[in-house]
Coordinates of C-alpha atoms and ligand atoms in Angstrom, one line a residue:
M267 CA 0.4 0.3 0.1
A268 CA 1.4 3.4 -0.9
A269 CA 2.6 5.5 1.8
K270 CA -0.5 7.3 3.7
K271 CA -0.3 10.6 2.9
S272 CA -0.1 13.6 5.0
T273 CA -3.5 15.6 5.0
K274 CA -2.6 17.9 7.5
K275 CA -3.1 21.4 5.7
S276 CA -6.1 19.6 5.0
S277 CA -7.6 19.1 8.1
S278 CA -6.8 22.6 9.5
L279 CA -8.0 24.5 6.6
F280 CA -11.9 22.7 6.9
L281 CA -11.9 23.4 10.7
A282 CA -11.8 27.0 9.8
A283 CA -13.9 26.3 7.1
K284 CA -16.2 24.3 9.3
K285 CA -16.7 27.5 11.6
I286 CA -18.7 29.5 9.4
I287 CA -19.5 27.8 6.5
P288 CA -21.8 25.0 6.8
G289 CA -20.0 21.8 7.0
G290 CA -17.2 23.9 6.0
V291 CA -18.6 22.9 2.0
N292 CA -20.4 24.9 0.2
S293 CA -22.3 21.9 -1.6
P294 CA -23.1 18.8 1.0
V295 CA -21.6 15.8 -0.8
R296 CA -18.1 17.8 -0.9
A297 CA -18.0 16.5 3.5
F298 CA -17.3 13.0 2.6
S299 CA -19.7 12.2 4.7
A300 CA -20.6 9.1 3.1
V301 CA -17.4 8.0 3.2
G302 CA -15.9 9.2 6.3
G303 CA -13.3 11.3 6.9
K304 CA -12.4 15.0 6.3
P305 CA -12.4 16.4 2.9
L306 CA -9.0 17.2 0.9
F307 CA -9.1 20.6 0.2
I308 CA -8.0 21.3 -3.4
K309 CA -5.7 23.9 -4.3
K310 CA -4.7 23.3 -7.9
A311 CA -5.7 21.4 -11.0
S312 CA -3.7 20.3 -14.5
G313 CA -4.9 17.7 -16.8
P314 CA -6.4 14.7 -15.3
T315 CA -4.8 15.3 -11.8
I316 CA -5.9 17.6 -8.6
T317 CA -3.5 18.4 -6.4
D318 CA -4.6 19.1 -2.0
A319 CA -2.9 21.9 -0.1
D320 CA -0.5 19.1 1.2
N321 CA 0.8 18.9 -1.9
N322 CA -0.9 15.1 -2.7
T323 CA -1.7 14.6 -6.2
Y324 CA -4.8 12.5 -7.3
I325 CA -5.6 11.0 -11.0
D326 CA -9.2 13.0 -10.5
Y327 CA -12.4 11.2 -11.5
I328 CA -14.4 13.5 -10.1
G329 CA -13.7 16.3 -12.7
S330 CA -15.7 18.9 -10.7
W331 CA -18.9 16.9 -10.9
G332 CA -18.2 16.8 -14.9
P333 CA -17.5 19.4 -16.5
M334 CA -13.6 19.2 -16.9
I335 CA -14.5 16.9 -20.0
V336 CA -11.3 18.6 -21.5
G337 CA -9.0 18.4 -18.5
H338 CA -8.4 20.8 -15.9
A339 CA -6.3 25.1 -16.8
H340 CA -6.5 23.0 -20.5
P341 CA -4.3 26.0 -22.2
A342 CA -7.5 27.2 -24.9
V343 CA -10.1 27.3 -21.9
T344 CA -7.5 29.6 -20.0
K345 CA -6.2 31.6 -22.2
A346 CA -9.4 33.0 -23.2
L347 CA -10.8 33.3 -20.2
A348 CA -7.7 35.4 -19.3
K349 CA -8.3 37.9 -22.2
A350 CA -12.3 37.7 -21.5
A351 CA -11.5 38.8 -17.9
A352 CA -9.4 42.0 -19.4
R353 CA -12.3 43.1 -21.6
G354 CA -14.6 43.1 -17.8
T355 CA -15.9 40.0 -15.9
S356 CA -20.0 40.9 -16.2
F357 CA -21.7 44.0 -17.5
G358 CA -25.6 43.1 -17.0
A359 CA -26.6 44.0 -20.7
P360 CA -26.1 41.0 -24.0
T361 CA -23.2 40.3 -25.6
E362 CA -22.7 38.4 -29.1
L363 CA -20.7 35.5 -26.6
E364 CA -24.3 34.4 -25.4
T365 CA -25.1 34.4 -29.2
T366 CA -22.4 32.3 -30.0
L367 CA -23.1 29.4 -27.7
A368 CA -26.7 29.5 -27.7
R369 CA -25.9 29.0 -31.6
M370 CA -23.4 26.3 -30.6
T371 CA -25.7 24.5 -28.2
I372 CA -28.9 24.6 -30.6
D373 CA -26.6 22.7 -33.2
A374 CA -25.9 20.1 -30.4
F375 CA -29.6 20.0 -29.6
P376 CA -31.9 20.6 -32.5
S377 CA -34.6 19.7 -30.4
M378 CA -34.2 23.0 -29.3
D379 CA -35.0 26.4 -31.1
M380 CA -34.6 28.7 -28.4
V381 CA -32.4 29.0 -25.2
R382 CA -31.7 31.1 -22.2
F383 CA -28.5 30.4 -20.3
V384 CA -28.3 30.8 -16.4
S385 CA -25.9 30.7 -13.9
S386 CA -26.3 26.6 -12.8
G387 CA -28.4 23.2 -13.5
T388 CA -30.7 23.8 -10.4
E389 CA -31.7 27.4 -12.0
A390 CA -31.9 25.6 -14.9
T391 CA -34.4 22.9 -14.2
M392 CA -36.1 24.9 -11.9
S393 CA -37.0 27.5 -14.5
A394 CA -38.0 24.3 -17.0
L395 CA -40.8 23.5 -14.1
R396 CA -41.9 27.3 -14.3
L397 CA -42.4 27.2 -17.8
A398 CA -43.9 23.9 -18.7
R399 CA -46.3 24.8 -15.1
A400 CA -47.3 27.9 -17.2
Y401 CA -47.2 26.7 -20.7
T402 CA -49.4 23.9 -19.8
G403 CA -51.8 25.7 -16.8
R404 CA -51.0 22.1 -14.7
D405 CA -49.2 21.9 -11.3
K406 CA -47.9 18.8 -11.1
I407 CA -44.8 17.2 -12.1
I408 CA -43.4 13.7 -12.6
K409 CA -39.8 13.3 -11.6
F410 CA -37.9 9.7 -10.5
E411 CA -37.1 8.1 -7.2
G412 CA -33.5 8.5 -7.5
C413 CA -33.0 11.3 -10.1
Y414 CA -31.5 15.1 -9.0
H415 CA -32.3 17.7 -11.3
G416 CA -30.5 20.0 -8.5
H417 CA -32.1 21.8 -5.4
G418 CA -35.0 23.9 -6.2
D419 CA -37.9 22.9 -4.4
S420 CA -40.3 20.9 -6.5
L421 CA -37.1 18.3 -7.3
L422 CA -35.9 17.6 -4.0
V423 CA -38.4 15.4 -3.2
K424 CA -36.8 11.7 -3.1
A425 CA -34.1 13.3 -4.8
G426 CA -30.8 11.5 -5.9
S427 CA -26.6 12.9 -5.3
G428 CA -26.2 14.6 -2.3
A429 CA -29.8 14.2 -1.1
A430 CA -29.6 10.0 -1.0
T431 CA -26.1 10.4 -0.1
L432 CA -26.8 12.2 3.3
G433 CA -29.9 10.0 3.6
I434 CA -32.3 13.0 3.1
P435 CA -33.8 12.8 0.1
S436 CA -36.7 14.8 0.7
S437 CA -35.5 18.2 3.0
P438 CA -37.3 19.8 5.2
G439 CA -38.5 23.3 4.1
V440 CA -39.9 21.7 0.8
P441 CA -43.3 23.5 2.1
K442 CA -45.7 20.3 1.9
T443 CA -48.3 22.1 0.0
L444 CA -45.6 22.5 -2.9
A445 CA -44.4 18.5 -2.5
R446 CA -48.0 17.2 -3.0
N447 CA -47.3 18.4 -7.2
T448 CA -43.8 16.2 -7.1
L449 CA -45.1 12.9 -7.9
N450 CA -42.8 10.1 -8.4
A451 CA -42.6 7.4 -10.3
Q452 CA -39.5 4.6 -10.2
Y453 CA -36.9 4.7 -13.0
N454 CA -37.4 2.2 -16.0
H455 CA -41.0 1.2 -14.9
I456 CA -43.3 3.1 -17.3
E457 CA -45.9 1.4 -16.0
S458 CA -45.3 3.1 -12.6
V459 CA -45.4 7.1 -14.8
E460 CA -49.1 5.4 -16.5
K461 CA -50.4 4.6 -13.2
L462 CA -49.5 8.4 -11.7
F463 CA -50.9 10.4 -14.8
K464 CA -54.5 8.4 -15.0
K465 CA -54.5 9.1 -10.9
N466 CA -53.7 13.0 -11.8
P467 CA -56.1 13.6 -14.7
D468 CA -55.4 16.7 -16.4
S469 CA -53.2 18.3 -13.8
V470 CA -49.5 17.3 -14.5
A471 CA -47.9 19.3 -16.6
C472 CA -44.2 17.5 -17.1
V473 CA -42.4 14.6 -16.6
I474 CA -38.9 15.6 -16.2
V475 CA -35.8 12.6 -16.2
E476 CA -32.2 12.8 -16.5
G477 CA -30.9 11.7 -20.2
V478 CA -29.1 8.9 -18.8
P479 CA -29.2 8.9 -14.9
G480 CA -26.3 9.4 -12.9
N481 CA -27.4 11.2 -9.6
M482 CA -28.3 7.6 -8.0
G483 CA -24.6 6.5 -9.6
V484 CA -24.6 5.5 -13.4
V485 CA -28.2 3.4 -14.3
L486 CA -29.1 3.0 -18.2
P487 CA -32.5 3.2 -19.5
K488 CA -34.7 -0.2 -20.1
E489 CA -34.7 -0.6 -24.3
G490 CA -37.7 1.8 -25.2
F491 CA -38.4 3.5 -22.2
L492 CA -37.8 6.7 -23.1
Q493 CA -39.3 6.7 -26.0
A494 CA -42.4 5.3 -24.0
L495 CA -41.9 8.1 -21.6
K496 CA -42.5 10.8 -24.3
K497 CA -45.3 8.9 -26.3
V498 CA -47.1 9.1 -22.4
C499 CA -46.8 12.1 -22.3
R500 CA -47.7 13.5 -25.2
K501 CA -50.8 10.7 -24.4
Y502 CA -51.6 13.0 -21.3
G503 CA -50.8 16.3 -23.0
A504 CA -47.7 16.6 -20.4
L505 CA -44.4 17.8 -21.2
L506 CA -41.0 16.0 -21.4
I507 CA -37.9 18.2 -20.1
M508 CA -35.1 15.9 -20.3
D509 CA -32.3 17.1 -18.1
E510 CA -28.9 16.6 -19.8
V511 CA -27.0 18.6 -17.0
M512 CA -24.8 15.8 -16.5
S513 CA -25.6 13.8 -19.8
G514 CA -25.1 16.7 -22.5
F515 CA -22.0 16.7 -24.7
R516 CA -21.0 14.1 -22.0
L517 CA -22.7 10.9 -23.7
C518 CA -21.3 12.3 -27.0
Y519 CA -21.5 16.5 -28.2
G520 CA -26.1 16.0 -29.1
G521 CA -26.4 14.2 -25.1
A522 CA -28.8 11.8 -24.2
Q523 CA -31.4 12.7 -26.9
Q524 CA -28.9 12.1 -29.5
V525 CA -28.0 8.7 -28.4
F526 CA -31.3 7.9 -27.9
K527 CA -33.0 9.6 -30.3
I528 CA -35.8 11.6 -28.4
D529 CA -37.1 14.6 -29.0
P530 CA -38.1 16.4 -25.5
D531 CA -39.9 19.5 -25.7
I532 CA -37.1 20.9 -23.1
T533 CA -33.7 20.2 -22.4
C534 CA -31.6 21.6 -19.5
L535 CA -28.0 21.2 -19.5
G536 CA -25.3 22.8 -17.4
K537 CA -21.6 21.4 -16.3
V538 CA -19.3 21.2 -19.3
I539 CA -21.7 23.6 -21.3
G540 CA -20.3 26.4 -18.8
G541 CA -16.2 24.3 -19.3
G542 CA -15.8 24.9 -15.4
M543 CA -17.5 28.1 -14.8
P544 CA -21.5 28.6 -13.8
V545 CA -23.3 28.2 -16.7
G546 CA -26.9 26.3 -16.8
A547 CA -29.5 26.8 -19.6
F548 CA -32.7 25.6 -21.0
G549 CA -34.2 25.4 -24.0
G550 CA -36.9 24.3 -26.6
K551 CA -39.4 25.0 -29.1
K552 CA -40.4 28.1 -29.9
E553 CA -43.4 27.9 -28.9
I554 CA -43.1 27.0 -25.4
M555 CA -39.7 29.6 -25.2
E556 CA -41.8 32.6 -26.2
Q557 CA -43.5 32.3 -22.7
L558 CA -40.3 33.9 -21.3
A559 CA -40.0 37.1 -20.7
P560 CA -39.5 39.7 -21.6
L561 CA -41.7 38.2 -24.3
G562 CA -44.1 36.3 -22.6
P563 CA -45.5 36.5 -19.6
V564 CA -43.2 33.7 -17.3
Y565 CA -41.0 35.4 -15.4
Q566 CA -36.7 33.9 -15.1
A567 CA -34.1 36.3 -14.7
G568 CA -30.4 36.5 -13.4
T569 CA -28.0 39.2 -12.8
L570 CA -25.1 36.8 -14.2
S571 CA -27.0 34.8 -16.4
G572 CA -24.9 35.2 -20.1
N573 CA -21.5 36.2 -18.2
P574 CA -19.0 36.6 -20.8
L575 CA -16.0 34.7 -18.8
A576 CA -18.4 32.0 -18.6
M577 CA -19.7 31.8 -21.9
T578 CA -16.2 32.0 -23.2
A579 CA -14.9 29.1 -21.1
G580 CA -18.0 27.3 -22.1
I581 CA -17.2 28.6 -26.2
A582 CA -13.5 26.7 -25.7
T583 CA -14.9 23.9 -24.2
L584 CA -17.3 22.8 -27.1
K585 CA -15.1 24.4 -29.6
I586 CA -12.3 21.3 -28.4
L587 CA -15.1 18.8 -27.8
G588 CA -16.7 19.6 -31.4
R589 CA -13.2 18.6 -33.5
K590 CA -13.2 15.5 -34.9
G591 CA -12.3 12.6 -33.2
V592 CA -13.0 13.8 -30.2
Y593 CA -15.5 11.4 -28.6
P594 CA -14.5 8.5 -30.3
R595 CA -10.7 8.9 -28.8
L596 CA -12.9 10.1 -25.6
L597 CA -15.5 6.9 -25.6
K598 CA -12.7 4.3 -26.3
R599 CA -10.3 5.3 -23.4
A600 CA -13.7 5.2 -21.2
K601 CA -13.9 1.5 -22.8
T602 CA -10.4 0.6 -21.7
L603 CA -11.1 2.1 -18.2
T604 CA -14.1 0.0 -17.3
D605 CA -13.3 -3.2 -19.2
G606 CA -10.1 -3.1 -17.2
I607 CA -12.2 -2.1 -13.9
T608 CA -14.6 -5.3 -14.9
K609 CA -11.7 -7.1 -15.3
I610 CA -10.4 -6.5 -12.2
A611 CA -13.2 -7.1 -9.9
E612 CA -13.9 -10.5 -11.8
K613 CA -10.6 -11.5 -11.0
A614 CA -10.7 -10.4 -7.3
G615 CA -13.7 -12.1 -6.6
V616 CA -15.2 -8.7 -5.6
E617 CA -19.0 -8.7 -5.6
C618 CA -20.1 -5.4 -8.1
S619 CA -21.2 -4.2 -11.1
L620 CA -20.0 -1.4 -13.4
T621 CA -22.4 0.4 -15.3
S622 CA -21.6 3.0 -17.6
A623 CA -22.7 5.1 -20.7
G624 CA -20.2 7.4 -22.7
A625 CA -17.1 9.0 -20.6
M626 CA -19.2 9.0 -17.2
F627 CA -19.9 5.0 -14.9
T628 CA -20.4 4.2 -11.2
L629 CA -19.3 0.4 -9.9
F630 CA -21.7 -0.6 -7.8
F631 CA -21.4 -2.7 -5.2
N632 CA -24.0 -4.8 -5.9
A633 CA -23.9 -8.1 -8.2
K634 CA -26.8 -7.1 -9.4
R635 CA -26.3 -4.5 -11.6
P636 CA -29.0 -1.3 -10.3
V637 CA -31.4 -0.5 -12.5
D638 CA -33.4 1.7 -10.7
Y639 CA -33.2 3.3 -7.2
A640 CA -34.0 0.4 -5.2
G641 CA -31.1 -1.1 -7.0
A642 CA -28.5 1.6 -6.4
C643 CA -29.8 1.3 -2.6
A644 CA -29.3 -2.4 -2.3
C645 CA -25.3 -1.8 -2.8
D646 CA -23.0 -2.4 -0.1
L647 CA -21.8 1.0 1.1
K648 CA -19.3 -0.1 3.6
K649 CA -17.8 -1.6 0.6
F650 CA -17.6 1.1 -1.3
S651 CA -16.3 3.5 1.5
R652 CA -13.3 1.4 2.0
Y653 CA -12.2 1.0 -2.0
F654 CA -13.3 4.6 -1.8
K655 CA -10.4 5.5 0.9
R656 CA -8.0 2.6 -0.6
M657 CA -7.9 4.0 -3.8
L658 CA -7.2 7.9 -2.3
E659 CA -4.1 6.3 -0.5
A660 CA -3.0 4.8 -3.5
G661 CA -3.7 8.3 -5.4
V662 CA -6.8 7.8 -7.3
M663 CA -9.6 10.7 -6.2
L664 CA -13.2 9.1 -6.9
P665 CA -16.4 10.6 -6.6
P666 CA -16.9 10.7 -2.6
S667 CA -20.3 8.4 -2.6
Q668 CA -21.9 5.4 -4.2
F669 CA -24.3 7.3 -6.0
E670 CA -22.4 9.6 -8.4
A671 CA -20.9 8.7 -11.6
N672 CA -17.3 8.7 -12.3
F673 CA -16.4 11.1 -14.9
I674 CA -13.3 11.1 -17.8
G675 CA -12.3 13.7 -19.9
L676 CA -9.8 14.2 -22.4
A677 CA -6.5 14.4 -20.4
H678 CA -7.4 10.8 -19.1
T679 CA -4.3 9.2 -21.6
P680 CA -3.8 6.1 -22.4
E681 CA -1.1 6.0 -19.4
V682 CA -3.4 7.9 -17.0
I683 CA -6.0 4.9 -17.7
G684 CA -3.0 2.4 -16.8
R685 CA -1.9 4.1 -13.9
T686 CA -5.9 4.2 -12.7
L687 CA -6.0 0.3 -13.1
E688 CA -2.9 -0.8 -11.7
A689 CA -4.4 1.6 -8.6
V690 CA -7.5 -0.2 -9.2
E691 CA -5.9 -3.9 -8.8
K692 CA -4.0 -3.6 -6.1
C693 CA -7.6 -2.3 -3.9
M694 CA -9.7 -4.6 -5.3
K695 CA -7.3 -7.1 -3.5
R696 CA -9.1 -8.4 0.4
L697 CA -11.8 -5.5 -0.2
Ligands
KE4_128 P1 -25.6 22.7 -10.4 O1 -27.4 23.5 -9.8 O2 -25.5 21.8 -9.2 O3 -25.2 23.2 -11.3 O4 -26.9 21.0 -11.2 C1 -27.5 20.5 -10.3 C2 -28.2 19.5 -11.7 C3 -29.2 19.2 -11.8 N1 -29.0 17.8 -13.0 C4 -28.4 16.9 -13.0 C5 -29.1 15.6 -13.9 C6 -27.4 16.8 -12.2 O5 -26.3 15.7 -12.0 C7 -27.2 18.2 -11.8 C8 -25.7 18.1 -10.6 N2 -25.2 17.0 -10.2 C9 -24.6 17.0 -8.9 C10 -23.3 15.6 -9.1 N3 -24.2 14.6 -9.4 C11 -23.4 18.5 -8.6 C12 -22.8 18.2 -7.2 C13 -22.9 18.1 -6.2 O6 -24.0 18.7 -5.7 O7 -22.2 19.5 -5.9

């Protein structure tokens, strides 16, 4: 086993942070609550690696939870940002950059006629719900247990990601009057959706679904499930919102809707589209998007929406991803890694199952591959936490929760993947 790493500096930074930031973190999943121990404070990152305050460097599979698909501190991104910053950081007025990124986004997601930028995935899904409710004149929404769409009130009901990790899938503070309008179906069980529609006639505004769920760990849609979802929305007059905040530009340039040939009414984006800067987006058919102020009556706004630095980082990132051969290369590397992990686990006799979608994957400590939230919850969380800690000691930073996805980027070269698999080999022994 690698020598124990000193994390003294991180510990003292954590102590200081906890005094004035709740839990010492600005997003709960970073606190390492699910795996125990203290979070590492990061001081820099480059390509496939991050370095903590004690100068320990790790191969990084968190990738800032998805945005860093071209690698940390990519020169094309950082140089463009430096130039943009010298021209000013925010104007509160429209810029050409927003139209450029909007054009690139709509070219990548042809289901969208128009798009609006916001500053996070939460804002994107929250705004999409309001738009769907206004467009249909209905109040109820259907989501799926274990799916996470950010921390908007209506969506924090049986949510995944950090909510599932911390075991608070339905947060206090969400008014019962509001939570009542959020109906939860079981992912991959289309009959559970139909049942909710039948029980709530003419009152469901939309179904919101992750392109490929990554917030209960990565769970794949069963053959025909998404198509059936679109059909049942049409049948009952509801809109289909595809939340591609994580799957957008992650499965391929056009996200899950390109892979599964689905034409959602509204799509939500985030993460990759900002290249590490705060960007979210929601877009859809013209007749729906034109309901938005100042054109229509649905109010939605944001001081930093379309921020020039954020747009610059997004444009630079999508330019790299749009180059010929990028995804075949990225997906080939992802396959090398996931096939390698599967083989090592089999040889080591470790009960687990790996699910991957494009350049993201989850290693579930459950021999039966989860197809829904119940399956994800049946994982051996203690074994996951042992594996996480050993991998950290071996110099590989995994997402600190079984209910998350690992993200592979262009900077994870075959040499980096080889080193990762060596660590997996060591850490799987007598797990
Ligand atoms: P943000 O508000 O965190 O930018 O996006 C919310 C969101 C919406 N939709 C999907 C499918 C998402 O995965 C997310 C956010 N993902 C989590 C990771 N599973 C963000 C990490 C965190 O909460 O710190």
